[in-house]
Amino acid sequence: NTMFITFIIPSIGRESLIQSLDSLLNLEDCSWIAIILFDGVQNNITSNKILNSSQFIFLEIEKQGKEDIKNNAGKVRNIGINYIFQKQINTDFIAFLDDDDTLHPNYGLYLTHELRNKPNLDLCIFRMMYPNGYFLPNKYHTKLKVKQFGISFVIRKQYLEKTEIRFQNHPYEDFLFLKLLEQQKCKIVISPFI
């Protein structure tokens, strides 16, 4: 019984998007689709392998806000979340990936492992590893702290359906989103997996 994950990927057309999408194609042990939201830019994907895959949904949206690009991803993610509900996409989980990040091929296995340990979890935060070897959060972080968490988390669609919580446009939008969910007694697991 494999779980189904829908990934939301805001993009400003960076070259690194192709690596992000390739990392999805390399996922094992999970079924998925990805919604790529081009924020005020045109779809710049030229790879036939990606363009011909039915697992990718490409949406070109109007530019979200005029401020610093960094602070617009929250609005874009919310459009992705709303799209999932409007189109009634049948998915178990909603996950987030940025257009300059990649996923570990065992992402699905890792999530299955966490669900086996804590079957009632609502949200799982995975660690992120930077090219310089730095981890976020480090293994000693067991509580949510600002600047210690990135967007590498996955949440049950059911949980997001029953809450009004969405991303805010803010430099620490990921943290604020998690903090609001924590205050609503969302069952959050911080995974040791990367």
Coordinates of C-alpha atoms in Angstrom, one line a residue:
N1 CA 0.0 0.0 0.0
T2 CA 2.1 2.9 -1.2
M3 CA 1.3 6.4 -0.1
F4 CA 0.6 9.2 -2.6
I5 CA 2.5 12.5 -2.3
T6 CA 1.8 15.8 -4.1
F7 CA 4.8 18.1 -4.3
I8 CA 4.4 21.9 -4.6
I9 CA 7.4 23.6 -6.2
P10 CA 7.4 27.4 -6.6
S11 CA 9.9 28.5 -9.4
I12 CA 11.3 31.7 -10.7
G13 CA 12.7 29.8 -13.6
R14 CA 16.1 29.0 -12.1
E15 CA 18.4 26.6 -13.9
S16 CA 18.5 24.4 -10.8
L17 CA 14.8 23.5 -11.3
I18 CA 15.9 20.7 -13.7
Q19 CA 17.9 19.0 -10.9
S20 CA 15.0 19.3 -8.5
L21 CA 12.6 17.6 -11.0
D22 CA 15.2 14.9 -11.9
S23 CA 15.4 14.1 -8.1
L24 CA 11.7 13.5 -8.1
L25 CA 12.0 11.1 -11.1
N26 CA 14.6 9.2 -9.0
L27 CA 12.3 8.7 -6.0
E28 CA 11.7 5.1 -5.0
D29 CA 8.9 3.6 -3.0
C30 CA 6.2 6.3 -3.3
S31 CA 3.7 7.5 -5.9
W32 CA 3.7 11.2 -6.6
I33 CA 2.8 14.1 -8.7
A34 CA 4.4 17.6 -8.7
I35 CA 2.8 20.9 -9.3
I36 CA 5.4 23.4 -10.6
L37 CA 4.2 27.0 -10.2
F38 CA 6.2 29.4 -12.5
D39 CA 5.9 32.7 -10.6
G40 CA 5.6 35.4 -13.2
V41 CA 7.9 33.6 -15.6
Q42 CA 7.4 31.1 -18.5
N43 CA 7.9 27.4 -18.2
N44 CA 11.6 27.1 -19.2
I45 CA 11.8 23.3 -19.1
T46 CA 13.3 21.8 -22.2
S47 CA 13.8 18.2 -21.1
N48 CA 11.4 15.9 -23.0
K49 CA 11.7 13.3 -20.2
I50 CA 10.1 15.8 -17.8
L51 CA 7.8 17.5 -20.3
N52 CA 6.4 14.1 -21.4
S53 CA 5.8 12.8 -17.9
S54 CA 2.2 12.8 -16.7
Q55 CA 3.6 13.3 -13.1
F56 CA 4.3 17.0 -13.6
I57 CA 1.7 19.7 -13.7
F58 CA 3.1 23.0 -14.9
L59 CA 1.2 26.2 -14.0
E60 CA 2.3 29.7 -15.1
I61 CA 0.9 32.2 -12.6
E62 CA 0.9 35.9 -12.3
K63 CA 3.9 37.3 -10.4
Q64 CA 3.1 37.2 -6.7
G65 CA 4.0 40.6 -5.2
K66 CA 6.7 43.0 -6.2
E67 CA 8.9 42.8 -3.1
D68 CA 12.0 40.8 -2.6
I69 CA 11.6 37.5 -4.5
K70 CA 12.5 35.5 -1.3
N71 CA 9.3 36.7 0.4
N72 CA 6.9 35.5 -2.4
A73 CA 7.3 31.8 -2.1
G74 CA 4.6 31.6 0.6
K75 CA 1.9 33.1 -1.7
V76 CA 3.0 30.7 -4.5
R77 CA 2.8 27.7 -2.2
N78 CA -0.7 28.7 -1.1
I79 CA -1.8 28.8 -4.7
G80 CA -0.4 25.2 -5.0
I81 CA -2.3 24.1 -1.9
N82 CA -5.5 25.7 -3.2
Y83 CA -5.0 24.0 -6.6
I84 CA -4.9 20.6 -4.9
F85 CA -8.2 21.3 -3.1
Q86 CA -9.9 22.9 -6.1
K87 CA -9.0 20.0 -8.4
Q88 CA -9.7 17.5 -5.7
I89 CA -6.4 15.8 -6.2
N90 CA -6.5 12.5 -4.4
T91 CA -3.3 12.5 -2.3
D92 CA -2.3 11.4 1.2
F93 CA 0.4 14.0 1.7
I94 CA 1.4 17.5 0.5
A95 CA 5.1 18.1 0.4
F96 CA 7.2 21.1 -0.5
L97 CA 10.4 21.4 -2.6
D98 CA 12.2 24.6 -3.7
D99 CA 13.5 24.9 -7.2
D100 CA 17.1 24.9 -5.9
D101 CA 16.8 21.8 -3.7
T102 CA 16.8 18.1 -4.5
L103 CA 15.3 15.1 -2.7
H104 CA 17.0 11.9 -1.5
P105 CA 15.9 8.9 -3.6
N106 CA 14.7 7.2 -0.3
Y107 CA 12.3 10.1 0.6
G108 CA 9.3 7.7 0.4
L109 CA 11.0 5.0 2.4
Y110 CA 12.0 7.5 5.1
L111 CA 8.4 8.8 5.3
T112 CA 7.1 5.2 5.6
H113 CA 9.6 4.6 8.4
E114 CA 8.4 7.6 10.3
L115 CA 4.8 6.6 9.8
R116 CA 5.5 3.1 11.1
N117 CA 7.0 4.6 14.3
K118 CA 4.3 7.3 14.7
P119 CA 1.3 6.3 12.6
N120 CA -0.7 9.4 13.8
L121 CA 1.8 12.0 12.7
D122 CA 0.4 14.9 10.8
L123 CA 3.6 16.5 9.6
C124 CA 7.2 15.2 9.2
I125 CA 10.2 17.5 8.9
F126 CA 13.2 16.1 7.2
R127 CA 16.7 17.5 7.7
M128 CA 18.4 19.4 4.9
M129 CA 22.1 19.1 4.0
Y130 CA 23.8 22.0 2.3
P131 CA 26.7 21.5 -0.2
N132 CA 29.1 22.6 2.6
G133 CA 27.9 19.7 4.8
Y134 CA 25.9 21.9 7.2
F135 CA 22.7 20.3 8.4
L136 CA 19.4 22.0 9.2
P137 CA 18.1 21.3 11.8
N138 CA 21.1 19.7 13.5
K139 CA 20.6 16.5 15.4
Y140 CA 20.2 18.3 18.7
H141 CA 17.2 20.3 17.7
T142 CA 14.0 18.8 19.0
K143 CA 12.0 22.0 19.2
L144 CA 11.0 24.4 16.5
K145 CA 13.5 27.3 16.4
V146 CA 13.7 30.2 13.9
K147 CA 16.4 29.8 11.2
Q148 CA 16.7 26.0 12.1
F149 CA 14.1 24.7 9.7
G150 CA 13.7 24.8 6.0
I151 CA 10.9 23.8 3.6
S152 CA 11.8 20.1 3.7
F153 CA 8.5 18.9 5.3
V154 CA 5.5 16.9 4.3
I155 CA 2.0 17.3 5.8
R156 CA -1.2 15.1 5.6
K157 CA -3.6 16.6 3.1
Q158 CA -6.4 15.8 5.6
Y159 CA -4.8 18.0 8.2
L160 CA -4.4 21.0 5.8
E161 CA -8.0 20.6 4.8
K162 CA -9.3 21.2 8.3
T163 CA -7.1 24.2 9.1
E164 CA -7.1 27.8 7.8
I165 CA -3.3 27.9 8.3
R166 CA -1.4 28.9 5.2
F167 CA 2.0 30.4 4.4
Q168 CA 2.6 34.0 5.1
N169 CA 4.9 36.2 3.0
H170 CA 7.8 36.5 5.4
P171 CA 11.6 35.7 5.4
Y172 CA 10.8 32.9 8.0
E173 CA 7.6 31.7 6.4
D174 CA 8.5 28.0 6.8
F175 CA 9.1 28.5 10.5
L176 CA 5.9 30.6 11.0
F177 CA 3.8 28.0 9.2
L178 CA 5.2 25.2 11.4
K179 CA 4.9 27.3 14.6
L180 CA 1.2 28.0 13.9
L181 CA 0.6 24.3 13.2
E182 CA 2.4 23.4 16.5
Q183 CA 0.1 25.8 18.4
Q184 CA -2.9 23.9 16.9
K185 CA -1.6 20.7 18.3
C186 CA -0.5 19.4 15.0
K187 CA 1.5 16.1 15.6
I188 CA 4.9 17.1 14.2
V189 CA 7.9 14.7 14.0
I190 CA 11.4 15.9 13.4
S191 CA 13.0 13.1 11.4
P192 CA 16.7 12.2 11.6
F193 CA 16.6 11.5 7.8
I194 CA 18.0 13.9 5.3

